[in-house]
GROMACS .gro file of C-alpha atoms in nm:
model
  302
    1MET     CA    1 -20.372  -3.121  -6.140
    2ASN     CA    2 -20.070  -3.157  -6.357
    3ALA     CA    3 -20.308  -3.317  -6.641
    4ARG     CA    4 -20.565  -3.044  -6.609
    5LEU     CA    5 -20.274  -2.789  -6.666
    6LYS     CA    6 -20.122  -2.979  -6.961
    7SER     CA    7 -20.488  -2.995  -7.108
    8LEU     CA    8 -20.545  -2.623  -7.062
    9GLY     CA    9 -20.199  -2.541  -7.205
   10ALA     CA   10 -20.266  -2.765  -7.498
   11TYR     CA   11 -20.605  -2.606  -7.564
   12TRP     CA   12 -20.459  -2.244  -7.567
   13ASN     CA   13 -20.164  -2.358  -7.778
   14ARG     CA   14 -20.387  -2.399  -8.063
   15PRO     CA   15 -20.349  -2.099  -8.305
   16ASN     CA   16 -20.748  -2.049  -8.335
   17HIS     CA   17 -20.764  -2.055  -7.939
   18ALA     CA   18 -20.453  -1.828  -7.881
   19ALA     CA   19 -20.588  -1.558  -8.068
   20TYR     CA   20 -20.890  -1.504  -7.812
   21LEU     CA   21 -20.591  -1.430  -7.580
   22PHE     CA   22 -20.462  -1.173  -7.780
   23ILE     CA   23 -20.777  -0.991  -7.850
   24LEU     CA   24 -20.876  -1.000  -7.487
   25PRO     CA   25 -20.725  -0.689  -7.361
   26SER     CA   26 -20.870  -0.494  -7.659
   27PHE     CA   27 -21.226  -0.664  -7.606
   28LEU     CA   28 -21.216  -0.577  -7.213
   29ILE     CA   29 -21.123  -0.204  -7.304
   30LEU     CA   30 -21.398  -0.190  -7.552
   31ILE     CA   31 -21.659  -0.340  -7.295
   32LEU     CA   32 -21.544  -0.110  -7.030
   33PHE     CA   33 -21.517   0.225  -7.243
   34VAL     CA   34 -21.774   0.171  -7.514
   35PHE     CA   35 -22.051  -0.073  -7.433
   36VAL     CA   36 -22.090   0.010  -7.055
   37PRO     CA   37 -22.114   0.374  -7.120
   38LEU     CA   38 -22.320   0.322  -7.399
   39ILE     CA   39 -22.581   0.103  -7.189
   40GLY     CA   40 -22.542   0.363  -6.933
   41THR     CA   41 -22.644   0.636  -7.152
   42PHE     CA   42 -22.973   0.475  -7.272
   43ILE     CA   43 -23.042   0.412  -6.908
   44LEU     CA   44 -22.986   0.731  -6.771
   45GLY     CA   45 -23.212   0.903  -7.049
   46PHE     CA   46 -23.514   0.756  -6.862
   47PHE     CA   47 -23.427   0.964  -6.551
   48ASP     CA   48 -23.427   1.318  -6.438
   49ILE     CA   49 -23.080   1.328  -6.286
   50ASN     CA   50 -22.768   1.598  -6.263
   51ILE     CA   51 -22.414   1.523  -6.290
   52PHE     CA   52 -22.402   1.475  -5.905
   53PHE     CA   53 -22.654   1.182  -5.915
   54THR     CA   54 -22.879   1.354  -5.667
   55ASN     CA   55 -23.252   1.393  -5.664
   56THR     CA   56 -23.271   1.105  -5.909
   57LYS     CA   57 -23.645   1.055  -6.064
   58TYR     CA   58 -23.761   0.811  -6.313
   59VAL     CA   59 -23.943   0.990  -6.592
   60GLY     CA   60 -23.989   0.729  -6.838
   61LEU     CA   61 -24.001   0.864  -7.206
   62GLU     CA   62 -24.045   1.217  -7.111
   63ASN     CA   63 -23.679   1.329  -7.193
   64PHE     CA   64 -23.700   1.164  -7.537
   65VAL     CA   65 -24.049   1.347  -7.581
   66THR     CA   66 -23.898   1.682  -7.462
   67PHE     CA   67 -23.617   1.662  -7.735
   68PHE     CA   68 -23.876   1.687  -8.026
   69HIS     CA   69 -24.028   2.003  -7.876
   70ASP     CA   70 -23.692   2.164  -7.801
   71SER     CA   71 -23.627   2.401  -8.089
   72ARG     CA   72 -23.267   2.449  -7.988
   73ALA     CA   73 -23.203   2.082  -7.995
   74LEU     CA   74 -23.347   2.038  -8.325
   75ASN     CA   75 -23.136   2.334  -8.460
   76ALA     CA   76 -22.836   2.164  -8.338
   77PHE     CA   77 -22.906   1.838  -8.522
   78LYS     CA   78 -22.994   2.043  -8.824
   79ASN     CA   79 -22.652   2.220  -8.808
   80THR     CA   80 -22.502   1.872  -8.752
   81LEU     CA   81 -22.657   1.738  -9.067
   82TYR     CA   82 -22.560   2.036  -9.261
   83PHE     CA   83 -22.193   2.020  -9.138
   84THR     CA   84 -22.188   1.655  -9.253
   85ILE     CA   85 -22.355   1.706  -9.583
   86LEU     CA   86 -22.096   1.961  -9.674
   87GLU     CA   87 -21.771   1.831  -9.497
   88THR     CA   88 -21.791   1.449  -9.599
   89PRO     CA   89 -21.799   1.495  -9.977
   90VAL     CA   90 -21.570   1.786  -9.980
   91GLN     CA   91 -21.302   1.591  -9.770
   92VAL     CA   92 -21.333   1.255  -9.984
   93VAL     CA   93 -21.317   1.449 -10.321
   94VAL     CA   94 -21.025   1.651 -10.199
   95GLY     CA   95 -20.844   1.317 -10.041
   96LEU     CA   96 -20.907   1.142 -10.386
   97ILE     CA   97 -20.788   1.406 -10.602
   98MET     CA   98 -20.451   1.463 -10.367
   99ALA     CA   99 -20.403   1.094 -10.380
  100ALA     CA  100 -20.439   1.050 -10.758
  101LEU     CA  101 -20.193   1.336 -10.799
  102LEU     CA  102 -19.932   1.208 -10.547
  103ALA     CA  103 -19.955   0.822 -10.622
  104LYS     CA  104 -19.616   0.815 -10.776
  105ASN     CA  105 -19.323   0.761 -10.563
  106THR     CA  106 -19.112   1.054 -10.649
  107VAL     CA  107 -18.905   1.252 -10.415
  108PHE     CA  108 -19.155   1.564 -10.456
  109ASN     CA  109 -19.452   1.358 -10.417
  110LYS     CA  110 -19.325   1.195 -10.093
  111PHE     CA  111 -19.230   1.549  -9.941
  112SER     CA  112 -19.568   1.666 -10.022
  113ARG     CA  113 -19.752   1.391  -9.868
  114SER     CA  114 -19.553   1.465  -9.541
  115ILE     CA  115 -19.658   1.829  -9.559
  116TYR     CA  116 -20.028   1.755  -9.624
  117PHE     CA  117 -20.029   1.498  -9.333
  118ILE     CA  118 -19.882   1.736  -9.079
  119PRO     CA  119 -20.243   1.879  -8.985
  120VAL     CA  120 -20.363   1.539  -8.914
  121VAL     CA  121 -20.123   1.477  -8.629
  122CYS     CA  122 -20.208   1.808  -8.464
  123SER     CA  123 -20.457   1.861  -8.202
  124LEU     CA  124 -20.792   2.014  -8.310
  125THR     CA  125 -20.763   2.248  -8.005
  126SER     CA  126 -20.449   2.401  -8.124
  127ILE     CA  127 -20.573   2.427  -8.482
  128GLY     CA  128 -20.896   2.588  -8.385
  129ILE     CA  129 -20.716   2.853  -8.180
  130ILE     CA  130 -20.459   2.930  -8.463
  131TRP     CA  131 -20.735   2.959  -8.725
  132SER     CA  132 -20.934   3.179  -8.491
  133MET     CA  133 -20.635   3.396  -8.466
  134LEU     CA  134 -20.574   3.400  -8.860
  135LEU     CA  135 -20.923   3.486  -8.951
  136ASP     CA  136 -21.001   3.743  -8.665
  137PRO     CA  137 -21.117   4.046  -8.835
  138ASN     CA  138 -20.911   4.267  -8.617
  139ILE     CA  139 -20.585   4.102  -8.571
  140GLY     CA  140 -20.598   3.820  -8.839
  141ALA     CA  141 -20.358   3.785  -9.114
  142ILE     CA  142 -20.576   3.655  -9.374
  143PRO     CA  143 -20.830   3.958  -9.333
  144TYR     CA  144 -20.555   4.199  -9.330
  145LEU     CA  145 -20.399   4.077  -9.663
  146LEU     CA  146 -20.767   4.060  -9.821
  147SER     CA  147 -20.807   4.428  -9.709
  148LYS     CA  148 -20.481   4.519  -9.876
  149PHE     CA  149 -20.636   4.414 -10.214
  150GLY     CA  150 -20.941   4.648 -10.147
  151MET     CA  151 -21.166   4.353 -10.051
  152PRO     CA  152 -21.432   4.387  -9.760
  153THR     CA  153 -21.305   4.242  -9.423
  154PRO     CA  154 -21.480   3.905  -9.396
  155GLN     CA  155 -21.634   3.796  -9.068
  156PHE     CA  156 -21.529   3.429  -9.108
  157PHE     CA  157 -21.649   3.319  -8.762
  158ARG     CA  158 -21.878   3.597  -8.667
  159ASP     CA  159 -22.117   3.603  -8.974
  160PRO     CA  160 -22.413   3.353  -8.943
  161HIS     CA  161 -22.377   3.246  -9.324
  162GLN     CA  162 -21.993   3.221  -9.308
  163ALA     CA  163 -21.932   3.062  -9.006
  164MET     CA  164 -22.015   2.697  -9.065
  165PRO     CA  165 -21.855   2.681  -9.414
  166THR     CA  166 -21.555   2.810  -9.265
  167ILE     CA  167 -21.560   2.548  -8.996
  168VAL     CA  168 -21.599   2.288  -9.286
  169ALA     CA  169 -21.294   2.433  -9.448
  170LEU     CA  170 -21.090   2.417  -9.135
  171THR     CA  171 -21.186   2.057  -9.079
  172VAL     CA  172 -21.123   1.935  -9.453
  173TRP     CA  173 -20.776   2.092  -9.428
  174LYS     CA  174 -20.720   1.924  -9.113
  175ASN     CA  175 -20.832   1.566  -9.196
  176PHE     CA  176 -20.807   1.512  -9.569
  177GLY     CA  177 -20.451   1.391  -9.523
  178VAL     CA  178 -20.597   1.059  -9.367
  179THR     CA  179 -20.820   1.022  -9.667
  180MET     CA  180 -20.536   1.093  -9.899
  181MET     CA  181 -20.317   0.834  -9.762
  182ILE     CA  182 -20.581   0.561  -9.745
  183LEU     CA  183 -20.683   0.623 -10.094
  184MET     CA  184 -20.303   0.648 -10.212
  185ALA     CA  185 -20.251   0.279 -10.079
  186GLY     CA  186 -20.553   0.175 -10.273
  187ILE     CA  187 -20.426   0.349 -10.598
  188GLN     CA  188 -20.073   0.197 -10.570
  189GLY     CA  189 -20.229  -0.151 -10.536
  190ILE     CA  190 -20.383  -0.104 -10.894
  191SER     CA  191 -20.189  -0.335 -11.149
  192GLN     CA  192 -20.036  -0.088 -11.405
  193SER     CA  193 -20.161  -0.346 -11.673
  194TYR     CA  194 -20.496  -0.187 -11.674
  195TYR     CA  195 -20.354   0.137 -11.747
  196GLU     CA  196 -20.136   0.014 -12.015
  197SER     CA  197 -20.444  -0.175 -12.183
  198ALA     CA  198 -20.642   0.140 -12.165
  199GLU     CA  199 -20.366   0.359 -12.329
  200ILE     CA  200 -20.353   0.105 -12.619
  201ASP     CA  201 -20.725   0.158 -12.665
  202GLY     CA  202 -20.699   0.519 -12.661
  203ALA     CA  203 -20.844   0.609 -12.336
  204THR     CA  204 -20.766   0.953 -12.204
  205LYS     CA  205 -20.624   1.012 -11.823
  206PHE     CA  206 -20.972   1.100 -11.710
  207GLN     CA  207 -21.125   0.791 -11.870
  208GLN     CA  208 -20.870   0.589 -11.695
  209PHE     CA  209 -20.943   0.747 -11.378
  210TYR     CA  210 -21.308   0.715 -11.399
  211LYS     CA  211 -21.316   0.358 -11.539
  212ILE     CA  212 -21.029   0.200 -11.361
  213THR     CA  213 -20.895   0.382 -11.063
  214ILE     CA  214 -21.223   0.454 -10.905
  215PRO     CA  215 -21.373   0.096 -10.944
  216GLN     CA  216 -21.060  -0.054 -10.820
  217ILE     CA  217 -21.048   0.154 -10.490
  218LEU     CA  218 -21.427   0.138 -10.418
  219PRO     CA  219 -21.383  -0.051 -10.100
  220SER     CA  220 -21.130   0.216  -9.977
  221LEU     CA  221 -21.349   0.472 -10.100
  222GLY     CA  222 -21.642   0.333  -9.918
  223PHE     CA  223 -21.433   0.301  -9.587
  224CYS     CA  224 -21.348   0.684  -9.620
  225ILE     CA  225 -21.700   0.776  -9.675
  226LEU     CA  226 -21.838   0.567  -9.394
  227THR     CA  227 -21.568   0.691  -9.126
  228ASN     CA  228 -21.602   1.056  -9.218
  229LEU     CA  229 -21.961   1.053  -9.215
  230ILE     CA  230 -21.978   0.895  -8.850
  231GLY     CA  231 -21.692   1.163  -8.751
  232SER     CA  232 -21.880   1.453  -8.902
  233LEU     CA  233 -22.190   1.373  -8.712
  234GLN     CA  234 -21.983   1.368  -8.395
  235VAL     CA  235 -21.841   1.716  -8.459
  236PHE     CA  236 -21.734   1.922  -8.153
  237ASP     CA  237 -21.388   2.032  -8.088
  238GLN     CA  238 -21.337   2.263  -8.380
  239VAL     CA  239 -21.682   2.415  -8.312
  240TYR     CA  240 -21.651   2.474  -7.938
  241ILE     CA  241 -21.308   2.635  -7.998
  242THR     CA  242 -21.394   2.869  -8.302
  243THR     CA  243 -21.733   2.981  -8.244
  244ASN     CA  244 -21.867   2.792  -7.925
  245GLY     CA  245 -22.192   2.749  -8.135
  246GLY     CA  246 -22.247   3.095  -8.245
  247PRO     CA  247 -22.334   3.321  -8.407
  248GLU     CA  248 -22.691   3.305  -8.338
  249PHE     CA  249 -22.660   2.924  -8.267
  250LYS     CA  250 -22.589   2.877  -8.634
  251THR     CA  251 -22.271   2.655  -8.580
  252GLU     CA  252 -22.398   2.484  -8.255
  253THR     CA  253 -22.380   2.104  -8.320
  254ALA     CA  254 -22.557   1.798  -8.158
  255VAL     CA  255 -22.255   1.700  -7.936
  256GLN     CA  256 -22.191   2.056  -7.835
  257TYR     CA  257 -22.563   2.087  -7.707
  258ILE     CA  258 -22.543   1.761  -7.538
  259TYR     CA  259 -22.233   1.895  -7.355
  260SER     CA  260 -22.398   2.225  -7.256
  261ARG     CA  261 -22.704   2.063  -7.127
  262GLY     CA  262 -22.535   1.780  -6.942
  263PHE     CA  263 -22.219   1.950  -6.805
  264SER     CA  264 -22.345   2.327  -6.757
  265ALA     CA  265 -22.608   2.461  -6.521
  266PRO     CA  266 -22.882   2.322  -6.458
  267TYR     CA  267 -22.674   1.983  -6.538
  268GLN     CA  268 -22.950   1.794  -6.680
  269LEU     CA  269 -22.771   1.465  -6.735
  270GLY     CA  270 -23.055   1.250  -6.795
  271TYR     CA  271 -23.187   1.485  -7.079
  272ALA     CA  272 -22.843   1.501  -7.229
  273SER     CA  273 -22.832   1.122  -7.207
  274ALA     CA  274 -23.157   1.111  -7.398
  275ILE     CA  275 -23.022   1.327  -7.694
  276SER     CA  276 -22.706   1.122  -7.686
  277ALA     CA  277 -22.916   0.805  -7.735
  278ILE     CA  278 -23.109   0.969  -8.039
  279LEU     CA  279 -22.779   1.095  -8.175
  280PHE     CA  280 -22.664   0.748  -8.156
  281ILE     CA  281 -22.960   0.589  -8.329
  282LEU     CA  282 -22.940   0.852  -8.616
  283ILE     CA  283 -22.569   0.777  -8.660
  284ALA     CA  284 -22.639   0.403  -8.663
  285ILE     CA  285 -22.916   0.438  -8.922
  286LEU     CA  286 -22.724   0.652  -9.152
  287ALA     CA  287 -22.395   0.448  -9.130
  288ILE     CA  288 -22.591   0.100  -9.177
  289SER     CA  289 -22.788   0.260  -9.487
  290THR     CA  290 -22.461   0.414  -9.635
  291ASN     CA  291 -22.261   0.099  -9.582
  292TYR     CA  292 -22.553  -0.102  -9.740
  293TYR     CA  293 -22.557   0.125 -10.024
  294LEU     CA  294 -22.192   0.119 -10.092
  295ASN     CA  295 -22.164  -0.263 -10.060
  296ARG     CA  296 -22.451  -0.286 -10.345
  297LYS     CA  297 -22.244  -0.051 -10.557
  298GLU     CA  298 -21.927  -0.266 -10.499
  299LYS     CA  299 -22.099  -0.585 -10.600
  300GLN     CA  300 -22.260  -0.413 -10.910
  301LEU     CA  301 -21.923  -0.297 -11.017
  302GLY     CA  302 -21.748  -0.639 -10.918
   0.00000   0.00000   0.00000
């Protein structure tokens, strides 16, 4: 018995074996809260079932077929793609510009970074409520100030054409601090000798930024694009708080529609699970394609 314990202790004392013990808790959490629900979602998609798990009926691919004939579901996916196409590049560009401007470790820059990062740590729910109040055409401070300058009172969250761009602006304002900090770390890691050589050769600041900074931080840039893309396709909180999918379902997103079908009457959990599975497949395809493209660009520039 003692020999077995000693042998077991010697086995786990090796660094490459002990590492598994340290990642085991995280791995178990990942299995319990990611893989198990994911598999369960795909399984439930083949059933007609509600959240009370009563009157369960196997329907095969019927839920998946219904999705492609559900105009509201297709509209929700269209809105999600529209949001993603607007939000992802704007957030990355804003984060990149701010990272370049605040990369030097001056007192002013450090203070500015802290200010810009504050919205990141705030709850999306609270931010949605605050911006709903600020932009309300009746009591909002921003519409009031615009009216004082003789401008018409905008209907930010009530106009079908303004609602989604407003939500995009709110999301960028809330999240660009993360992108800024990641890209700033990449910029600060670039050797100054590259810039000194470029200045000697007569390169302008813009040429240095385009020819040196961007290629050097491409891995960080690719990471930001990929994570923002995945996050945008799962947008829910800010839409639910500010517009609840309106007006005229112009801001209803895929996750919000899944929530409404699964957790509101008639509680079609099976159909909601099928839509979740389709959304997962869409996110996987876009993420893998984007990652493949970014890796190719990185190799070409490397």
